[in-house]
Coordinates of C-alpha atoms in Angstrom, one line a residue:
Chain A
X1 CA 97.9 91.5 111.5
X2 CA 98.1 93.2 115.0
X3 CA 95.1 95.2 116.1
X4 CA 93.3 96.7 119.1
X5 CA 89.6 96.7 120.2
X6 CA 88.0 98.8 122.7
X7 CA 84.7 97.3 123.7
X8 CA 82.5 99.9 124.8
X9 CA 82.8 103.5 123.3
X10 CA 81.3 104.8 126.0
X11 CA 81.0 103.8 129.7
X12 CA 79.1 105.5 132.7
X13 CA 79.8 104.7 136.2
X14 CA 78.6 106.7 139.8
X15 CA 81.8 107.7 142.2
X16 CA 82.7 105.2 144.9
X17 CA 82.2 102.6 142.2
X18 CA 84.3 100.1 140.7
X19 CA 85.5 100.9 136.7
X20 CA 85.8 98.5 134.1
X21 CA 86.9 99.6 130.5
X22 CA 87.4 96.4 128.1
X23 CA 90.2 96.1 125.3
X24 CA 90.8 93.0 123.0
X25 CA 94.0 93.0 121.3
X26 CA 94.9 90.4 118.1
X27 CA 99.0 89.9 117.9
X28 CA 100.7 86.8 116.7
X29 CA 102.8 87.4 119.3
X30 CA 103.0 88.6 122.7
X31 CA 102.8 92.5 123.0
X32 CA 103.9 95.1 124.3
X33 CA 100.2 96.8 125.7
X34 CA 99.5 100.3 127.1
X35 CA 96.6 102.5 128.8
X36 CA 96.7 106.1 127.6
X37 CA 94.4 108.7 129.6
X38 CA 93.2 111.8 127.7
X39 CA 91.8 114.7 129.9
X40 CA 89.5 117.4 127.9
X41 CA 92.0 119.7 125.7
X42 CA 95.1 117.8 126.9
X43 CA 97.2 115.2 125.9
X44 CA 98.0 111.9 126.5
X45 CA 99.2 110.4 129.1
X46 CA 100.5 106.8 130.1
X47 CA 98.5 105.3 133.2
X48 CA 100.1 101.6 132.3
X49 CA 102.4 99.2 130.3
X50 CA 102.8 95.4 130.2
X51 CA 106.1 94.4 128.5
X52 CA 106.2 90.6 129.3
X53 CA 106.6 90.4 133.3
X54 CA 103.8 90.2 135.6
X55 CA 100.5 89.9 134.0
X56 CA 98.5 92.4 136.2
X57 CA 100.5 95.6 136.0
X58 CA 99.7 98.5 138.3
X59 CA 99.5 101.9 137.3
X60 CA 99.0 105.8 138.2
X61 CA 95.8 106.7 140.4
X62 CA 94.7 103.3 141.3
X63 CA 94.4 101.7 137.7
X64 CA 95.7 98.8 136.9
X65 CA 95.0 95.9 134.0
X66 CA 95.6 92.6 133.9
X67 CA 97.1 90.6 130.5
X68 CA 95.2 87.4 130.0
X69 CA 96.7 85.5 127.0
X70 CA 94.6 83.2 126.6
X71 CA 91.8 85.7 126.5
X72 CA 93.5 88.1 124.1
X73 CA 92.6 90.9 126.7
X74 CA 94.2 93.5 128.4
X75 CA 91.3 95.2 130.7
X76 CA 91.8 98.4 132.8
X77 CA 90.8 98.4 136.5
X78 CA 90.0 100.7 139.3
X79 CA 88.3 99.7 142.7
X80 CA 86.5 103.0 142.7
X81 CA 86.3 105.8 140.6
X82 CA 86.8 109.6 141.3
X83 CA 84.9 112.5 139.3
X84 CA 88.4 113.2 138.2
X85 CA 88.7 110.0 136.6
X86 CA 86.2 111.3 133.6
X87 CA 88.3 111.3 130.7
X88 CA 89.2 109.2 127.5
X89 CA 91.0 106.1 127.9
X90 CA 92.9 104.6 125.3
X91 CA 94.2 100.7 124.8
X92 CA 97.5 100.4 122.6
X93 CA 99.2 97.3 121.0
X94 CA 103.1 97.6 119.3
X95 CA 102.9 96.2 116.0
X96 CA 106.1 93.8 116.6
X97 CA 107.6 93.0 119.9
X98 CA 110.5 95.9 120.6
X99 CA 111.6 98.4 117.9
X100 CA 110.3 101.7 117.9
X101 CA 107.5 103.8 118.7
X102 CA 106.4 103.6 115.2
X103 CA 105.0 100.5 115.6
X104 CA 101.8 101.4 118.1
X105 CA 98.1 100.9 117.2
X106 CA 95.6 103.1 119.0
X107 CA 92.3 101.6 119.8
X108 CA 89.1 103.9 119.1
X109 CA 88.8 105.0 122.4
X110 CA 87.0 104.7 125.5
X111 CA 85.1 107.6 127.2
X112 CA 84.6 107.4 131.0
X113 CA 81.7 109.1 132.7
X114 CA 81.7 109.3 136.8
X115 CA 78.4 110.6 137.7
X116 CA 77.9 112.0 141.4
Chain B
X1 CA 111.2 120.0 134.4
X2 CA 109.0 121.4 131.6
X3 CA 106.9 119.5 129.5
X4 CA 105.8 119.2 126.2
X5 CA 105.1 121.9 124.4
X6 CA 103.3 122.7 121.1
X7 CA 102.7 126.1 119.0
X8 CA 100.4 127.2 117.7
X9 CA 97.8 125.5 120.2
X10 CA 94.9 126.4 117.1
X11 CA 95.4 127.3 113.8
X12 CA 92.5 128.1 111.2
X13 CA 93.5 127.6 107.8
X14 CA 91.8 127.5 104.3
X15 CA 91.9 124.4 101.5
X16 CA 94.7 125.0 99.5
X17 CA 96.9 126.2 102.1
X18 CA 100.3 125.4 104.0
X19 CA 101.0 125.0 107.7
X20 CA 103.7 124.2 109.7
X21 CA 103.3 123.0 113.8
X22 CA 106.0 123.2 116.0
X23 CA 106.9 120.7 118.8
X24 CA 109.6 121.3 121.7
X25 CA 110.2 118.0 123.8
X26 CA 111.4 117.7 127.3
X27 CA 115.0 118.7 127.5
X28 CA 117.2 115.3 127.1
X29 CA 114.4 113.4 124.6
X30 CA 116.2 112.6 121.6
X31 CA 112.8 111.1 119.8
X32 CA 109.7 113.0 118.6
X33 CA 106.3 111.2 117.3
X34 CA 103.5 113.0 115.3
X35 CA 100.2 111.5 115.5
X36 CA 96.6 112.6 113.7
X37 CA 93.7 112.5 115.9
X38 CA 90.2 112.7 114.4
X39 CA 86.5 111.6 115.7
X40 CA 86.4 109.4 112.8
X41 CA 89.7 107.7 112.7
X42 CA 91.0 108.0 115.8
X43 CA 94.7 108.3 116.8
X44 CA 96.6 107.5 113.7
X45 CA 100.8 107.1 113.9
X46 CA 102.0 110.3 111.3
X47 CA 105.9 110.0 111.6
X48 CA 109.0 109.4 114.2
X49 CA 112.1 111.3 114.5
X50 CA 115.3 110.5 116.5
X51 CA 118.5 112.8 116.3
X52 CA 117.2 114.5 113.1
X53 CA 116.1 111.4 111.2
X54 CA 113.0 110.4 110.3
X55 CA 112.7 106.7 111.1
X56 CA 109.6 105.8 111.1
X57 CA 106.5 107.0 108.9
X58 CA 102.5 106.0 108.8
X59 CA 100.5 106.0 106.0
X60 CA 100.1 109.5 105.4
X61 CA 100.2 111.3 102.2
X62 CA 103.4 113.0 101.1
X63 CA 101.7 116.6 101.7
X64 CA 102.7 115.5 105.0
X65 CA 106.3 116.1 105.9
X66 CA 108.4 116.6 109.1
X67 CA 112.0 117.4 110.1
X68 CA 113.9 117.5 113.3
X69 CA 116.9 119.8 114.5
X70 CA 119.7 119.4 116.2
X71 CA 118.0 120.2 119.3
X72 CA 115.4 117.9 119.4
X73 CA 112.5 120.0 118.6
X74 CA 110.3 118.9 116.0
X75 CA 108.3 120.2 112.9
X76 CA 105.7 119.0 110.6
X77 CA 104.3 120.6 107.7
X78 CA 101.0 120.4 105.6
X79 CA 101.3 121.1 102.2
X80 CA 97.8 121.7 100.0
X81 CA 95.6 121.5 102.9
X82 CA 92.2 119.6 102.4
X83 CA 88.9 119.9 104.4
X84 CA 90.4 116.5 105.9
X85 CA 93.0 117.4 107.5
X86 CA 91.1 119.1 110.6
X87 CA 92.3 117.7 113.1
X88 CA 94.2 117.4 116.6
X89 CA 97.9 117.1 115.5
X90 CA 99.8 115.1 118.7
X91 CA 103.5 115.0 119.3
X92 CA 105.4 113.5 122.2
X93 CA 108.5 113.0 123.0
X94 CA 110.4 110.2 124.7
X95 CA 114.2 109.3 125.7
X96 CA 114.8 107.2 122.7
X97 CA 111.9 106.5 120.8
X98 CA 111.9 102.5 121.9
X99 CA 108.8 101.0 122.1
X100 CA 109.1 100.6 126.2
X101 CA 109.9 104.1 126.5
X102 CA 107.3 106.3 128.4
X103 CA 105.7 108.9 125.4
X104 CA 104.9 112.0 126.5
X105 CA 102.3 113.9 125.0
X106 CA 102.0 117.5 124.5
X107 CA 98.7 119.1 124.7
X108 CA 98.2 119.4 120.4
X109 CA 97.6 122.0 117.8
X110 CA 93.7 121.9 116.8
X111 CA 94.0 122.9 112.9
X112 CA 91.0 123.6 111.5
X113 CA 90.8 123.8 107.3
X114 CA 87.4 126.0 106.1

């Protein structure tokens, strides 16, 4: 069965320094993966998405994660983190390659402190 | 171009209860997903529509129901509300629902059920 693991629940960093926020994914095939951000009383919103071409995938405001296969891992990235970067971060998985959005497991969640 | 909007943005309700949430999508999305998001459970995949049909469902309850209309916009409804439904209710919208398509979220209804 496919399923998604974020690592830490919570993770504390100071600004100017770099971020690190782990996900684990278990597919019998390779998925489709995305990084969600969630700001306090908003909704989501897609940073990233690796759908089978180049393994390290850039996204919005400096993030980016790189799919390791061998590994089973799909870890976002950001040389250095802004106070605006506090948030909750989320790592999906699609149930089956292609189809619909119906097919998406949420991890649990990651959330990012940036202290001054 | 506007984005996703949901009504009410809070709603207090008691056990027992109905409720019905309201989603308008960004104008030319054709697909509208409801998700559940609680502390416990996290973000959990409620139902899909695309052009008024529901094709996809999670494993929700029947109390939980949802119809689309011929303009996109979205409703779900709550029949019989329990203490566990309290929740943020997610929807978001996307072009055609496929699972490469960018979702868009709106900013949820926070239901509370005393």
């Amino acid at each position: 069965a496919q399923s998604v693991t974020q690592l830490d629940s919570h993770v504390s960093v100071s600004e100017g320094t770099p971020v690190l926020l782990r996900c684990n994914y278990s597919s019998s095939y390779s998925p489709s993966l995305f990084w969600y951000v969630q700001h306090p009383n908003k909704g989501l919103q897609l940073l990233l998405k690796y759908t089978s071409a180049a393994t390290l995938v850039k996204g919005i405001n400096g993030f980016e994660a790189e799919f390791k296969k061998s590994e089973t891992s799909f870890h976002l990235t950001k040389p250095s983190a802004h106070m605006s970067d506090a948030a909750e971060y989320f790592c999906v998985v699609s149930l089956r390659r292609g189809g619909s959005q119906g097919n998406l497991i949420f991890g649990k969640g990651t959330k990012l402190s940036v202290k001054p | 171009k506007a984005g996703v909007t949901q009504t009410p943005r809070y709603l207090i309700k008691t056990r027992g209860q109905q409720v019905t949430l309201s989603c308008s999508p960004i104008s030319g999305h054709r697909s509208v997903s409801w998700y559940q998001q609680t502390p416990g459970q996290g973000l959990q995949f409620l139902f899909e529509y695309f052009s008024e049909t529901q094709r996809n469902k999670g494993n929700f309850p029947g109390r939980f129901s949802g119809r689309q209309f011929s303009n996109s916009r979205s409703e779900m409804n709550v029949s019989t509300l329990e203490l566990g439904d309290s929740a943020l209710y997610l929807c978001a919208s996307s072009l055609a629902g496929q699972v490469y398509d960018t979702q868009y979220f709106g900013p949820g209804t926070r239901l509370t059920v005393l």
